[in-house]
Short mmCIF file of C-alpha atoms and ligand atoms in Angstrom, two decimals:
data_model
loop_
_atom_site.label_atom_id
_atom_site.label_comp_id
_atom_site.label_asym_id
_atom_site.label_seq_id
_atom_site.Cartn_x
_atom_site.Cartn_y
_atom_site.Cartn_z
CA UNK A 1 -8.29 1.12 -6.26
CA UNK A 2 -6.22 4.27 -6.66
CA UNK A 3 -2.94 4.34 -8.63
CA UNK A 4 0.06 2.82 -6.82
CA UNK A 5 1.51 6.19 -5.74
CA UNK A 6 0.46 9.82 -6.06
CA UNK A 7 3.62 10.48 -8.08
CA UNK A 8 2.57 7.86 -10.69
CA UNK A 9 -0.97 9.15 -10.68
CA UNK A 10 0.20 12.69 -11.38
CA UNK A 11 2.21 11.46 -14.34
CA UNK A 12 -0.81 9.61 -15.68
CA UNK A 13 -2.91 12.77 -15.42
CA UNK A 14 -0.23 14.72 -17.27
CA UNK A 15 -0.16 12.14 -20.05
CA UNK A 16 -3.97 12.27 -20.15
CA UNK A 17 -4.43 8.60 -19.26
CA UNK A 18 -6.78 9.44 -16.42
CA UNK A 19 -8.43 12.28 -14.52
CA UNK A 20 -8.87 13.23 -10.88
CA UNK A 21 -12.60 12.56 -11.15
CA UNK A 22 -11.97 9.00 -12.41
CA UNK A 23 -9.35 8.35 -9.76
CA UNK A 24 -11.74 9.54 -7.07
CA UNK A 25 -14.45 7.14 -8.25
CA UNK A 26 -11.92 4.28 -8.04
CA UNK A 27 -11.08 5.33 -4.49
CA UNK A 28 -14.74 5.52 -3.47
CA UNK A 29 -15.39 2.10 -4.97
CA UNK A 30 -12.47 0.69 -3.03
CA UNK A 31 -13.84 2.19 0.20
CA UNK A 32 -17.16 0.53 -0.49
CA UNK A 33 -15.63 -2.85 -1.33
CA UNK A 34 -13.43 -2.76 1.76
CA UNK A 35 -16.03 -1.57 4.24
CA UNK A 36 -15.51 -4.77 6.28
CA UNK A 37 -12.04 -3.45 7.22
CA UNK A 38 -13.62 -0.59 9.19
CA UNK A 39 -11.10 2.01 8.03
CA UNK A 40 -13.42 5.00 7.57
CA UNK A 41 -15.77 6.71 10.02
CA UNK A 42 -16.95 9.39 7.60
CA UNK A 43 -16.70 9.52 3.81
CA UNK A 44 -17.08 12.97 2.28
CA UNK A 45 -17.88 11.86 -1.28
CA UNK A 46 -19.79 14.95 -2.43
CA UNK A 47 -17.22 17.49 -1.31
CA UNK A 48 -14.46 15.26 -2.72
CA UNK A 49 -16.19 15.12 -6.12
CA UNK A 50 -16.31 18.90 -6.20
CA UNK A 51 -12.60 19.19 -5.35
CA UNK A 52 -11.77 16.59 -8.01
CA UNK A 53 -13.54 18.68 -10.64
CA UNK A 54 -11.58 21.73 -9.59
CA UNK A 55 -8.34 19.74 -9.71
CA UNK A 56 -9.11 18.52 -13.22
CA UNK A 57 -9.70 22.09 -14.32
CA UNK A 58 -6.36 23.13 -12.81
CA UNK A 59 -4.55 20.33 -14.61
CA UNK A 60 -6.22 21.27 -17.89
CA UNK A 61 -5.19 24.90 -17.46
CA UNK A 62 -1.65 23.85 -16.66
CA UNK A 63 -1.74 25.30 -13.14
CA UNK A 64 -1.72 22.29 -10.84
CA UNK A 65 -0.68 22.91 -7.23
CA UNK A 66 1.81 20.89 -5.14
CA UNK A 67 -0.69 18.17 -4.15
CA UNK A 68 -3.24 18.66 -6.92
CA UNK A 69 -5.69 15.76 -6.98
CA UNK A 70 -3.99 13.78 -4.22
CA UNK A 71 -6.70 11.73 -2.50
CA UNK A 72 -6.23 11.97 1.23
CA UNK A 73 -7.75 10.36 4.29
CA UNK A 74 -7.52 12.16 7.63
CA UNK A 75 -7.33 10.52 11.04
CA UNK A 76 -10.45 11.36 13.00
CA UNK A 77 -8.62 13.22 15.77
CA UNK A 78 -7.68 16.03 13.37
CA UNK A 79 -10.27 18.79 13.16
CA UNK A 80 -12.11 19.31 9.89
CA UNK A 81 -14.58 22.15 9.49
CA UNK A 82 -18.16 20.94 9.16
CA UNK A 83 -17.10 17.28 9.20
CA UNK A 84 -17.57 15.17 12.35
CA UNK A 85 -14.34 14.62 14.29
CA UNK A 86 -14.96 11.90 16.84
CA UNK A 87 -11.57 10.74 18.09
CA UNK A 88 -13.12 7.27 17.99
CA UNK A 89 -14.94 8.18 21.20
CA UNK A 90 -18.57 8.27 22.25
CA UNK A 91 -17.63 11.50 24.03
CA UNK A 92 -17.19 13.30 20.70
CA UNK A 93 -19.78 11.35 18.73
CA UNK A 94 -21.64 14.51 17.79
CA UNK A 95 -18.72 16.93 17.65
CA UNK A 96 -18.47 18.92 14.42
CA UNK A 97 -15.54 21.37 14.48
CA UNK A 98 -16.05 24.93 13.29
CA UNK A 99 -12.49 25.20 11.97
CA UNK A 100 -9.89 23.21 10.05
CA UNK A 101 -6.67 22.08 11.69
CA UNK A 102 -3.70 23.96 10.23
CA UNK A 103 -2.55 20.80 8.43
CA UNK A 104 -5.96 20.38 6.80
CA UNK A 105 -6.00 24.01 5.75
CA UNK A 106 -2.56 23.57 4.16
CA UNK A 107 -3.60 20.36 2.38
CA UNK A 108 -6.63 22.06 0.88
CA UNK A 109 -4.51 25.04 -0.11
CA UNK A 110 -2.13 22.73 -1.98
CA UNK A 111 -4.95 21.03 -3.87
CA UNK A 112 -5.43 17.75 -2.00
CA UNK A 113 -8.84 16.06 -2.09
CA UNK A 114 -10.11 15.03 1.32
CA UNK A 115 -12.04 11.80 0.97
CA UNK A 116 -12.97 11.21 4.60
CA UNK A 117 -12.03 10.58 8.20
CA UNK A 118 -10.42 7.39 9.44
CA UNK A 119 -11.00 5.18 12.44
CA UNK A 120 -8.53 5.11 15.33
CA UNK A 121 -8.08 3.86 18.85
CA UNK A 122 -10.14 6.03 21.19
CA UNK A 123 -8.29 9.33 21.69
CA UNK A 124 -5.31 7.73 19.89
CA UNK A 125 -4.63 5.46 22.86
CA UNK A 126 -3.69 2.02 21.62
CA UNK A 127 -1.52 -0.07 19.34
CA UNK A 128 -4.11 -2.26 17.65
CA UNK A 129 -7.18 -0.24 16.73
CA UNK A 130 -9.40 -2.33 18.93
CA UNK A 131 -10.49 0.46 21.30
CA UNK A 132 -12.55 2.68 18.99
CA UNK A 133 -16.15 3.23 20.11
CA UNK A 134 -17.13 2.70 16.46
CA UNK A 135 -15.66 -0.76 16.02
CA UNK A 136 -12.33 -2.37 15.27
CA UNK A 137 -10.18 -1.96 12.16
CA UNK A 138 -8.82 -5.02 10.34
CA UNK A 139 -5.52 -5.60 8.56
CA UNK A 140 -6.00 -5.70 4.76
CA UNK A 141 -3.30 -8.37 4.39
CA UNK A 142 -5.27 -10.71 6.65
CA UNK A 143 -8.50 -9.50 8.27
CA UNK A 144 -7.97 -11.74 11.32
CA UNK A 145 -5.01 -9.58 12.30
CA UNK A 146 -4.85 -6.06 13.73
CA UNK A 147 -3.68 -3.21 11.48
CA UNK A 148 -1.77 -1.60 14.36
CA UNK A 149 -2.73 1.64 16.00
CA UNK A 150 -3.70 4.13 16.78
CA UNK A 151 -3.67 5.43 13.17
CA UNK A 152 -4.91 2.04 11.93
CA UNK A 153 -7.73 3.42 9.81
CA UNK A 154 -5.31 5.74 8.00
CA UNK A 155 -2.81 2.91 7.43
CA UNK A 156 -5.51 0.61 6.06
CA UNK A 157 -6.94 3.32 3.80
CA UNK A 158 -3.51 3.70 2.18
CA UNK A 159 -2.56 0.01 2.16
CA UNK A 160 -5.86 -1.07 0.57
CA UNK A 161 -5.56 1.81 -1.89
CA UNK A 162 -8.69 3.67 -0.83
CA UNK A 163 -6.57 6.85 -0.86
CA UNK A 164 -3.14 7.90 -2.12
CA UNK A 165 -2.07 8.96 1.34
CA UNK A 166 -3.31 9.79 4.80
CA UNK A 167 -2.51 11.83 7.86
CA UNK A 168 -1.97 10.14 11.19
CA UNK A 169 -0.78 11.26 14.59
CA UNK A 170 2.11 9.75 16.52
CA UNK A 171 2.46 10.12 20.28
CA UNK A 172 4.40 6.93 20.89
CA UNK A 173 4.43 5.19 17.52
CA UNK A 174 0.91 5.51 16.17
CA UNK A 175 2.05 6.40 12.66
CA UNK A 176 5.06 4.09 12.39
CA UNK A 177 3.64 0.95 14.00
CA UNK A 178 0.47 0.71 11.84
CA UNK A 179 2.57 1.65 8.79
CA UNK A 180 4.83 -1.33 9.56
CA UNK A 181 1.89 -3.70 10.15
CA UNK A 182 0.18 -2.64 6.91
CA UNK A 183 3.24 -2.44 4.64
CA UNK A 184 3.37 1.30 3.94
CA UNK A 185 5.61 4.28 4.78
CA UNK A 186 4.84 6.36 7.89
CA UNK A 187 6.74 9.43 9.04
CA UNK A 188 6.76 11.21 12.40
CA UNK A 189 8.51 14.57 11.90
CA UNK A 190 10.60 16.30 14.58
CA UNK A 191 8.46 17.72 17.38
CA UNK A 192 7.26 21.16 16.34
CA UNK A 193 7.95 20.91 12.60
CA UNK A 194 4.26 20.26 11.87
CA UNK A 195 1.59 22.34 13.58
CA UNK A 196 -0.60 20.59 16.15
CA UNK A 197 -3.29 23.27 15.94
CA UNK A 198 -6.56 21.40 15.55
CA UNK A 199 -5.15 18.04 16.59
CA UNK A 200 -7.21 16.82 19.53
CA UNK A 201 -4.66 16.50 22.31
CA UNK A 202 -3.59 13.20 23.86
CA UNK A 203 -0.13 13.99 25.33
CA UNK A 204 0.86 17.43 24.08
CA UNK A 205 4.64 17.17 24.58
CA UNK A 206 4.74 13.96 22.50
CA UNK A 207 1.95 14.35 19.92
CA UNK A 208 2.96 14.90 16.32
CA UNK A 209 0.97 14.83 13.08
CA UNK A 210 2.63 13.12 10.12
CA UNK A 211 2.03 11.61 6.67
CA UNK A 212 1.47 7.98 5.64
CA UNK A 213 1.76 6.87 2.00
CA UNK A 214 2.98 4.14 -0.34
CA UNK A 215 6.38 5.63 -1.10
CA UNK A 216 8.99 7.75 0.64
CA UNK A 217 8.66 10.40 -2.05
CA UNK A 218 4.91 10.77 -1.50
CA UNK A 219 5.51 11.02 2.23
CA UNK A 220 8.23 13.62 1.65
CA UNK A 221 5.96 15.68 -0.60
CA UNK A 222 3.27 15.72 2.08
CA UNK A 223 5.78 16.60 4.78
CA UNK A 224 6.83 19.59 2.72
CA UNK A 225 3.21 20.70 2.30
CA UNK A 226 2.14 20.46 5.95
CA UNK A 227 5.30 21.57 7.80
CA UNK A 228 6.50 25.06 8.64
CA UNK A 229 5.83 27.59 11.37
CA UNK A 230 2.28 28.19 12.53
CA UNK A 231 1.55 31.13 14.83
CA UNK A 232 -1.56 29.29 16.07
CA UNK A 233 0.59 26.62 17.77
CA UNK A 234 2.95 28.03 20.40
CA UNK A 235 5.18 24.95 20.25
CA UNK A 236 5.52 25.20 16.47
CA UNK A 237 9.11 25.41 15.27
CA UNK A 238 10.55 28.51 13.59
CA UNK A 239 12.39 26.25 11.13
CA UNK A 240 11.40 26.56 7.47
CA UNK A 241 9.16 23.86 5.96
CA UNK A 242 10.76 20.43 5.54
CA UNK A 243 12.44 20.49 2.15
CA UNK A 244 13.55 16.94 1.44
CA UNK A 245 16.06 15.80 -1.08
CA UNK A 246 14.72 12.45 -2.16
CA UNK A 247 17.25 11.59 -4.78
CA UNK A 248 19.92 8.93 -4.31
CA UNK A 249 22.51 10.39 -1.96
CA UNK A 250 25.79 11.29 -3.58
CA UNK A 251 27.72 10.45 -0.48
CA UNK A 252 26.39 7.59 1.57
CA UNK A 253 26.37 8.39 5.23
CA UNK A 254 26.88 6.46 8.41
CA UNK A 255 24.11 4.36 9.93
CA UNK A 256 23.95 3.26 13.56
CA UNK A 257 22.80 -0.32 13.87
CA UNK A 258 21.43 -2.02 16.96
CA UNK A 259 22.55 -5.24 18.59
CA UNK A 260 21.31 -7.99 20.88
CA UNK A 261 19.77 -5.67 23.48
CA UNK A 262 17.07 -4.91 20.92
CA UNK A 263 17.20 -7.85 18.50
CA UNK A 264 16.91 -10.55 21.17
CA UNK A 265 13.42 -9.22 21.94
CA UNK A 266 12.32 -9.43 18.31
CA UNK A 267 10.74 -12.36 16.49
CA UNK A 268 13.12 -14.33 14.22
CA UNK A 269 11.37 -12.99 11.12
CA UNK A 270 11.73 -9.37 12.18
CA UNK A 271 15.36 -10.01 13.02
CA UNK A 272 16.16 -11.64 9.69
CA UNK A 273 14.44 -8.84 7.84
CA UNK A 274 16.36 -6.20 9.80
CA UNK A 275 19.70 -7.89 9.23
CA UNK A 276 18.95 -8.15 5.53
CA UNK A 277 18.25 -4.41 5.31
CA UNK A 278 21.53 -3.71 7.15
CA UNK A 279 23.32 -5.83 4.54
CA UNK A 280 21.61 -4.01 1.67
CA UNK A 281 22.54 -0.63 3.16
CA UNK A 282 26.14 -1.71 3.50
CA UNK A 283 26.23 -2.98 -0.07
CA UNK A 284 24.86 0.37 -1.19
CA UNK A 285 27.81 2.10 0.44
CA UNK A 286 26.58 3.00 3.92
CA UNK A 287 29.06 2.71 6.73
CA UNK A 288 27.48 0.75 9.59
CA UNK A 289 28.48 1.41 13.17
CA UNK A 290 27.16 -0.56 16.14
CA UNK A 291 25.40 1.62 18.69
CA UNK A 292 24.21 1.01 22.22
CA UNK A 293 21.11 2.40 23.91
CA UNK A 294 21.76 2.46 27.64
CA UNK A 295 18.43 4.15 28.36
CA UNK A 296 16.32 1.38 26.84
CA UNK A 297 14.86 -0.01 30.07
CA UNK A 298 13.42 3.41 30.78
CA UNK A 299 11.66 3.92 27.43
CA UNK A 300 8.28 2.27 28.01
CA UNK A 301 7.84 3.20 31.71
CA UNK A 302 8.85 6.82 31.05
CA UNK A 303 6.50 7.04 28.10
CA UNK A 304 3.51 5.59 29.94
CA UNK A 305 4.00 7.84 32.97
CA UNK A 306 4.35 11.05 30.95
CA UNK A 307 1.74 10.19 28.32
CA UNK A 308 -0.90 9.24 30.88
CA UNK A 309 -0.12 12.26 33.09
CA UNK A 310 -0.59 14.61 30.16
CA UNK A 311 -3.67 12.71 28.97
CA UNK A 312 -5.34 12.94 32.36
CA UNK A 313 -4.92 16.70 32.25
CA UNK A 314 -5.91 17.11 28.58
CA UNK A 315 -9.01 14.95 28.96
CA UNK A 316 -10.26 16.86 32.01
CA UNK A 317 -12.02 19.20 29.57
CA UNK A 318 -14.60 16.52 28.77
CA UNK A 319 -16.79 17.34 31.74
CA UNK A 320 -20.22 17.34 30.13
CA UNK A 321 -20.45 21.11 29.73
CA UNK A 322 -19.51 21.34 26.08
CA UNK A 323 -19.10 18.06 24.27
CA UNK A 324 -21.59 15.57 25.62
CA UNK A 325 -24.66 16.34 27.55
CA UNK A 326 -26.31 14.48 30.39
CA UNK A 327 -29.06 16.30 32.16
CA UNK A 328 -28.41 15.81 35.87
CA UNK A 329 -29.32 17.57 39.07
CA UNK A 330 -25.84 18.73 40.03
CA UNK A 331 -22.64 19.57 38.18
CA UNK A 332 -20.89 16.71 39.95
CA UNK A 333 -23.52 14.24 38.80
CA UNK A 334 -23.30 15.59 35.27
CA UNK A 335 -19.53 15.11 35.18
CA UNK A 336 -19.72 11.64 36.61
CA UNK A 337 -22.46 10.52 34.25
CA UNK A 338 -20.72 12.08 31.23
CA UNK A 339 -17.29 10.64 31.91
CA UNK A 340 -18.69 7.24 32.85
CA UNK A 341 -20.68 6.91 29.64
CA UNK A 342 -18.46 8.91 27.28
CA UNK A 343 -15.06 7.23 27.76
CA UNK A 344 -14.13 3.62 27.04
CA UNK A 345 -12.10 1.30 29.29
CA UNK A 346 -8.62 2.09 27.94
CA UNK A 347 -9.13 5.85 28.19
CA UNK A 348 -10.38 5.49 31.76
CA UNK A 349 -7.39 3.32 32.64
CA UNK A 350 -5.03 6.01 31.37
CA UNK A 351 -6.85 8.86 33.12
CA UNK A 352 -6.61 6.95 36.41
CA UNK A 353 -2.95 6.10 35.90
CA UNK A 354 -2.14 9.68 34.91
CA UNK A 355 -4.03 11.18 37.84
CA UNK A 356 -2.23 8.79 40.16
CA UNK A 357 1.30 9.67 38.99
CA UNK A 358 0.49 13.37 39.31
CA UNK A 359 -1.07 13.11 42.77
CA UNK A 360 0.68 14.92 45.63
CA UNK A 361 2.08 11.84 47.32
CA UNK A 362 3.46 10.21 44.17
CA UNK A 363 4.53 13.13 42.01
CA UNK A 364 8.21 12.89 42.99
CA UNK A 365 8.33 9.13 42.81
CA UNK A 366 6.84 8.91 39.31
CA UNK A 367 6.28 12.08 37.34
CA UNK A 368 9.43 13.95 38.35
CA UNK A 369 11.51 10.81 37.94
CA UNK A 370 10.06 10.24 34.48
CA UNK A 371 10.96 13.82 33.52
CA UNK A 372 14.54 13.11 34.56
CA UNK A 373 14.55 9.84 32.62
CA UNK A 374 13.36 11.76 29.58
CA UNK A 375 16.40 14.06 29.79
CA UNK A 376 18.60 11.01 30.03
CA UNK A 377 17.02 9.52 26.90
CA UNK A 378 17.61 12.79 25.03
CA UNK A 379 21.27 12.74 26.14
CA UNK A 380 21.62 9.11 25.09
CA UNK A 381 20.45 10.00 21.59
CA UNK A 382 22.77 12.99 21.46
CA UNK A 383 25.72 10.72 22.20
CA UNK A 384 24.59 8.19 19.63
CA UNK A 385 24.16 10.81 16.91
CA UNK A 386 27.70 12.04 17.46
CA UNK A 387 28.82 8.75 15.89
CA UNK A 388 26.30 8.33 13.03
CA UNK A 389 23.87 10.27 10.81
CA UNK A 390 20.83 8.10 11.51
CA UNK A 391 19.87 4.98 13.40
CA UNK A 392 18.37 1.92 11.74
CA UNK A 393 16.24 -0.34 13.93
CA UNK A 394 13.15 -2.53 13.63
CA UNK A 395 9.82 -0.67 13.94
CA UNK A 396 8.10 -3.37 15.99
CA UNK A 397 9.30 -6.53 17.76
CA UNK A 398 6.82 -8.70 15.81
CA UNK A 399 4.62 -8.46 12.71
CA UNK A 400 0.88 -7.78 13.24
CA UNK A 401 -0.75 -9.91 15.94
CA UNK A 402 -4.18 -11.55 16.02
CA UNK A 403 -7.28 -9.54 16.78
CA UNK A 404 -8.04 -10.05 20.48
CA UNK A 405 -4.58 -11.45 21.26
CA UNK A 406 -3.50 -8.65 23.58
CA UNK A 407 -6.74 -6.92 24.59
CA UNK A 408 -6.89 -8.57 28.00
CA UNK A 409 -3.25 -7.81 28.78
CA UNK A 410 -2.57 -4.05 28.65
CA UNK A 411 1.09 -4.54 29.56
CA UNK A 412 1.73 -6.84 26.60
CA UNK A 413 0.01 -4.24 24.43
CA UNK A 414 2.16 -1.41 25.87
CA UNK A 415 5.36 -3.38 25.27
CA UNK A 416 4.56 -3.47 21.58
CA UNK A 417 5.61 0.19 21.54
CA UNK A 418 9.08 -0.47 22.87
CA UNK A 419 10.88 0.51 19.68
CA UNK A 420 8.84 3.59 18.79
CA UNK A 421 8.25 5.61 22.00
CA UNK A 422 11.84 6.80 22.46
CA UNK A 423 11.69 8.98 19.32
CA UNK A 424 8.69 10.85 20.76
CA UNK A 425 10.37 11.23 24.15
CA UNK A 426 13.44 12.70 22.41
CA UNK A 427 11.35 14.74 19.93
CA UNK A 428 13.40 13.40 17.00
CA UNK A 429 12.15 12.49 13.50
CA UNK A 430 11.48 8.81 12.77
CA UNK A 431 10.10 6.88 9.82
CA UNK A 432 8.98 3.32 9.15
CA UNK A 433 9.24 1.75 5.71
CA UNK A 434 8.31 -1.68 4.38
CA UNK A 435 11.23 -4.10 4.44
CA UNK A 436 9.81 -7.56 3.86
CA UNK A 437 7.17 -10.07 4.85
CA UNK A 438 6.66 -12.80 7.41
CA UNK A 439 6.10 -16.44 6.44
CA UNK A 440 2.33 -15.91 6.52
CA UNK A 441 2.49 -12.84 4.31
CA UNK A 442 2.28 -10.05 6.89
CA UNK A 443 4.40 -6.95 6.28
CA UNK A 444 7.49 -6.15 8.35
CA UNK A 445 8.90 -2.63 8.68
CA UNK A 446 12.25 -1.09 9.54
CA UNK A 447 12.64 2.23 11.23
CA UNK A 448 15.04 5.13 10.74
CA UNK A 449 15.62 7.79 13.37
CA UNK A 450 17.70 10.95 12.92
CA UNK A 451 18.78 13.90 15.08
CA UNK A 452 16.30 16.61 16.05
CA UNK A 453 15.42 18.74 13.01
CA UNK A 454 17.38 16.50 10.62
CA UNK A 455 14.09 15.56 8.91
CA UNK A 456 15.57 16.17 5.46
CA UNK A 457 18.51 13.84 6.13
CA UNK A 458 16.13 11.20 7.42
CA UNK A 459 13.92 11.35 4.33
CA UNK A 460 16.94 11.24 2.03
CA UNK A 461 18.31 8.11 3.68
CA UNK A 462 14.83 6.56 3.81
CA UNK A 463 14.45 7.05 0.07
CA UNK A 464 17.80 5.41 -0.50
CA UNK A 465 16.99 2.40 1.70
CA UNK A 466 13.57 2.06 0.07
CA UNK A 467 15.26 1.86 -3.33
CA UNK A 468 17.64 -0.85 -2.05
CA UNK A 469 14.71 -2.90 -0.70
CA UNK A 470 12.72 -2.50 -3.92
CA UNK A 471 15.72 -3.44 -6.06
CA UNK A 472 16.18 -6.61 -4.00
CA UNK A 473 12.48 -7.48 -4.38
CA UNK A 474 12.65 -7.21 -8.17
CA UNK A 475 16.10 -8.81 -8.49
N1 LIG B 501 0.48 2.85 21.31
C1 LIG B 501 0.87 4.03 22.04
C2 LIG B 501 -0.15 4.31 23.12
O1 LIG B 501 -1.08 3.58 23.22
C3 LIG B 501 1.06 5.17 21.13
C4 LIG B 501 -0.19 5.86 20.77
C5 LIG B 501 0.04 6.99 19.84
O2 LIG B 501 1.14 7.15 19.29
N2 LIG B 501 -0.98 7.78 19.66
O3 LIG B 501 -0.01 5.24 23.88
#
């Protein structure tokens, strides 16, 4: 197992208690011992050993970089040069990118050690990590439960200490929801703050890469390293890199807290945990103001119309010409054979739904209406943030559910995203952090959301809340 956090590990290297090479061997051993959890699709042990040696040299010379020796796992929908990048799909089973995603390039530049690629729901579509072509992922706290999705492999790699941290992608909650289910911190930055170049597209106007780790400070460090303008991504923000201030805030700000309209849909354990965190925040000096989401009924339907519409268009490129080859007599037959064999059930369901809402007769009734609803959601947030600095809400309505519990009921699965999708629709930053446990020992998370581009404020408050929760746990 790796050291509790990267920050602690770095201190231990400085005080010569351990080395990057030793830490890497502990990580590799942990991957081996936990192979039943299904977290990794590819482990790049040899390349990682080489990077670890280089990191040790840098530490010895006194020239360590920002992330020197940080052991990182990368979700398998983020392109890595020379390393298979499958998206959890048969379609990309043999795809080996010829370039690194911008985030991967930046991680390498800052001295991180890439240990491998993690399992995910096929094309990042799912909330339970049960749709990968390469098998399910299990929750390390109880292997009969799901780890959440779609960045489940990344969450498990961090939670079971096979890596210090990981990258995930979040289109409707795929970083925050698995982080909550596995008891770690997961951060979705503001849309555009982190380059999507090299992220295999699901729904481009919602997709965002972000860090997952065991502390807010580790997450903040990673956010700083991977954010900042990228000319290779036309939607990349001109804002400077995220530069968080993760020290206790001098002046406690104002937190918006949610009421019955959200809490009545949550399990009693999630509710209790949320209310406890509100109390801790208040004790710490935060002013709490009740807020009201009037757009809430529109969140899930709007998300699933827009996300599937964009997915149906993005996934049209998998036609058999480049990524998967079926020798057939005609182009039409090739496409049919490729798409039939290459995509799994959930991906096909979404392509059909997305094609339907974009079709001539239904465009106005669904797609255009969903675009309008999205504007309304953005306005709703704007109003809310005129009364508070950040919003505190549960990450998920329940703790992790049983494997197989929701696979036959896509709607029940989609509703699990109710509390996460609105942040993607509004493009705002959001973070989940561990807040407690259920009676049977499964982690429960709380979520913070802040105004667009207030990523620094969000991380500062998150650090503060994390400290309150930790202080209560040790009290
Ligand atoms: N669970 C959501 C979905 O299935 C979100 C996925 C994601 O964020 N990648 O669409």
